[in-house]
PDB file of C-alpha atoms in Angstrom:
ATOM      1  CA  ARG A1314      69.427  47.668  61.732  1.00 97.00           C
ATOM      2  CA  VAL A1315      67.927  44.175  61.547  1.00 98.00           C
ATOM      3  CA  ALA A1316      68.316  41.272  63.968  1.00 99.00           C
ATOM      4  CA  VAL A1317      67.457  37.724  62.884  1.00 98.00           C
ATOM      5  CA  MET A1318      66.452  35.282  65.620  1.00 98.00           C
ATOM      6  CA  TYR A1319      66.214  31.498  65.626  1.00 96.00           C
ATOM      7  CA  LEU A1320      64.903  29.605  68.672  1.00 95.00           C
ATOM      8  CA  GLY A1321      65.066  32.788  70.733  1.00 94.00           C
ATOM      9  CA  GLN A1322      68.717  33.525  69.929  1.00 95.00           C
ATOM     10  CA  ILE A1323      70.034  36.290  67.704  1.00 98.00           C
ATOM     11  CA  VAL A1324      71.975  34.587  64.899  1.00 98.00           C
ATOM     12  CA  GLU A1325      72.729  37.665  62.779  1.00 99.00           C
ATOM     13  CA  THR A1326      72.542  41.454  62.958  1.00 99.00           C
ATOM     14  CA  ALA A1327      73.379  44.016  60.303  1.00 99.00           C
ATOM     15  CA  PRO A1328      72.250  47.270  58.767  1.00 99.00           C
ATOM     16  CA  ALA A1329      69.126  46.424  56.753  1.00 98.00           C
ATOM     17  CA  GLU A1330      70.652  47.079  53.319  1.00 98.00           C
ATOM     18  CA  ARG A1331      73.668  44.870  54.057  1.00 98.00           C
ATOM     19  CA  LEU A1332      71.623  42.028  55.533  1.00 98.00           C
ATOM     20  CA  TYR A1333      69.240  41.893  52.569  1.00 96.00           C
ATOM     21  CA  ALA A1334      72.096  42.137  50.042  1.00 96.00           C
ATOM     22  CA  ALA A1335      74.497  39.672  51.697  1.00 97.00           C
ATOM     23  CA  PRO A1336      72.941  37.482  54.388  1.00 98.00           C
ATOM     24  CA  ALA A1337      75.621  35.410  56.123  1.00 98.00           C
ATOM     25  CA  HIS A1338      73.870  32.965  58.463  1.00 98.00           C
ATOM     26  CA  PRO A1339      72.326  29.910  56.742  1.00 97.00           C
ATOM     27  CA  TYR A1340      68.996  30.583  58.511  1.00 96.00           C
ATOM     28  CA  THR A1341      68.960  34.199  57.309  1.00 97.00           C
ATOM     29  CA  GLN A1342      69.701  32.976  53.787  1.00 95.00           C
ATOM     30  CA  ALA A1343      66.810  30.475  53.955  1.00 93.00           C
ATOM     31  CA  LEU A1344      64.477  33.068  55.454  1.00 93.00           C
ATOM     32  CA  LEU A1345      65.155  35.607  52.699  1.00 93.00           C
ATOM     33  CA  ALA A1346      64.963  32.951  49.973  1.00 89.00           C
ATOM     34  CA  ALA A1347      61.444  32.134  51.179  1.00 86.00           C
ATOM     35  CA  VAL A1348      60.146  35.661  50.485  1.00 85.00           C
ATOM     36  CA  PRO A1349      57.754  35.462  47.504  1.00 83.00           C
ATOM     37  CA  ARG A1350      58.899  37.327  44.397  1.00 82.00           C
ATOM     38  CA  PRO A1351      56.278  38.782  42.021  1.00 88.00           C
ATOM     39  CA  GLY A1352      56.092  36.770  38.807  1.00 84.00           C
ATOM     40  CA  ALA A1353      58.406  34.027  40.065  1.00 79.00           C
ATOM     41  CA  PRO A1354      57.250  30.493  40.840  1.00 80.00           C
ATOM     42  CA  PRO A1355      57.029  29.657  44.543  1.00 74.00           C
ATOM     43  CA  ALA A1356      60.386  28.591  45.922  1.00 70.00           C
ATOM     44  CA  GLU A1357      60.717  25.445  47.988  1.00 69.00           C
ATOM     45  CA  THR A1358      63.412  26.706  50.299  1.00 68.00           C
ATOM     46  CA  ALA A1359      62.323  25.559  53.739  1.00 75.00           C
ATOM     47  CA  PRO A1360      65.251  24.212  55.738  1.00 82.00           C
ATOM     48  CA  ALA A1361      65.373  20.419  55.961  1.00 84.00           C
ATOM     49  CA  GLY A1362      63.923  18.639  58.955  1.00 85.00           C
ATOM     50  CA  GLU A1363      61.642  19.822  61.700  1.00 86.00           C
ATOM     51  CA  PRO A1364      62.241  22.829  63.936  1.00 88.00           C
ATOM     52  CA  PRO A1365      63.664  21.799  67.326  1.00 91.00           C
ATOM     53  CA  ASN A1366      61.578  22.032  70.490  1.00 93.00           C
ATOM     54  CA  PRO A1367      62.149  25.533  71.933  1.00 92.00           C
ATOM     55  CA  GLU A1368      61.623  24.116  75.437  1.00 94.00           C
ATOM     56  CA  ASP A1369      64.531  21.708  74.842  1.00 94.00           C
ATOM     57  CA  PRO A1370      66.839  23.460  72.355  1.00 93.00           C
ATOM     58  CA  PRO A1371      69.788  21.578  70.875  1.00 95.00           C
ATOM     59  CA  GLN A1372      73.311  22.064  72.193  1.00 96.00           C
ATOM     60  CA  GLY A1373      75.726  24.114  70.132  1.00 97.00           C
ATOM     61  CA  CYS A1374      74.272  26.189  67.333  1.00 97.00           C
ATOM     62  CA  PRO A1375      70.466  26.279  67.581  1.00 96.00           C
ATOM     63  CA  PHE A1376      70.170  25.879  63.782  1.00 97.00           C
ATOM     64  CA  HIS A1377      72.503  22.870  63.423  1.00 96.00           C
ATOM     65  CA  PRO A1378      69.737  20.214  63.118  1.00 96.00           C
ATOM     66  CA  ARG A1379      68.477  21.946  59.946  1.00 95.00           C
ATOM     67  CA  CYS A1380      71.650  23.554  58.589  1.00 96.00           C
ATOM     68  CA  PRO A1381      72.928  22.461  55.160  1.00 94.00           C
ATOM     69  CA  HIS A1382      76.494  23.364  56.238  1.00 96.00           C
ATOM     70  CA  VAL A1383      76.580  21.643  59.653  1.00 96.00           C
ATOM     71  CA  MET A1384      80.014  20.638  60.943  1.00 97.00           C
ATOM     72  CA  PRO A1385      80.759  18.383  63.948  1.00 98.00           C
ATOM     73  CA  HIS A1386      81.503  21.260  66.347  1.00 97.00           C
ATOM     74  CA  CYS A1387      78.220  22.983  65.428  1.00 98.00           C
ATOM     75  CA  ARG A1388      76.488  20.249  67.442  1.00 97.00           C
ATOM     76  CA  THR A1389      78.338  20.990  70.681  1.00 98.00           C
ATOM     77  CA  VAL A1390      79.910  24.476  70.633  1.00 98.00           C
ATOM     78  CA  PRO A1391      77.708  27.584  70.516  1.00 97.00           C
ATOM     79  CA  PRO A1392      79.086  29.913  67.827  1.00 98.00           C
ATOM     80  CA  PRO A1393      80.432  33.235  69.108  1.00 98.00           C
ATOM     81  CA  PRO A1394      79.444  36.544  67.523  1.00 98.00           C
ATOM     82  CA  LEU A1395      81.788  37.168  64.596  1.00 98.00           C
ATOM     83  CA  ALA A1396      82.108  40.605  62.963  1.00 98.00           C
ATOM     84  CA  GLN A1397      81.868  40.480  59.171  1.00 97.00           C
ATOM     85  CA  GLY A1398      82.495  44.143  58.416  1.00 95.00           C
ATOM     86  CA  GLY A1399      80.022  46.858  57.581  1.00 97.00           C
ATOM     87  CA  GLY A1400      78.329  46.426  60.960  1.00 98.00           C
ATOM     88  CA  GLN A1401      77.312  42.822  60.247  1.00 98.00           C
ATOM     89  CA  VAL A1402      77.690  40.256  63.043  1.00 99.00           C
ATOM     90  CA  VAL A1403      76.922  36.553  62.593  1.00 99.00           C
ATOM     91  CA  ARG A1404      76.898  33.609  64.994  1.00 98.00           C
ATOM     92  CA  CYS A1405      78.023  30.814  62.679  1.00 98.00           C
ATOM     93  CA  HIS A1406      81.090  28.550  62.691  1.00 98.00           C
ATOM     94  CA  LEU A1407      81.343  28.925  58.900  1.00 96.00           C
ATOM     95  CA  TYR A1408      82.876  32.348  59.483  1.00 94.00           C
ATOM     96  CA  GLY A1409      85.182  31.552  62.431  1.00 85.00           C
TER      97      GLY A1409
END
């Protein structure tokens, strides 16, 4: 089982095989896309913007300042844990 954290909050959990095969949270997707692949050119996959200050985290989803899929309610409403099947749970409004 793997847990992915962003700014001290768990944003996704899943059995390892499922998480690596089908990451759901945009941060998990960016994190796995940044893993170097032998023989492949380096990927420029860092999320846009600067990481927020962990001493003053943003309201709503902690990843919303850097998320490519941000929606208005991401800025104010923390996403609840949402079961995706196969033991995968994601905290992202995209899946709610």
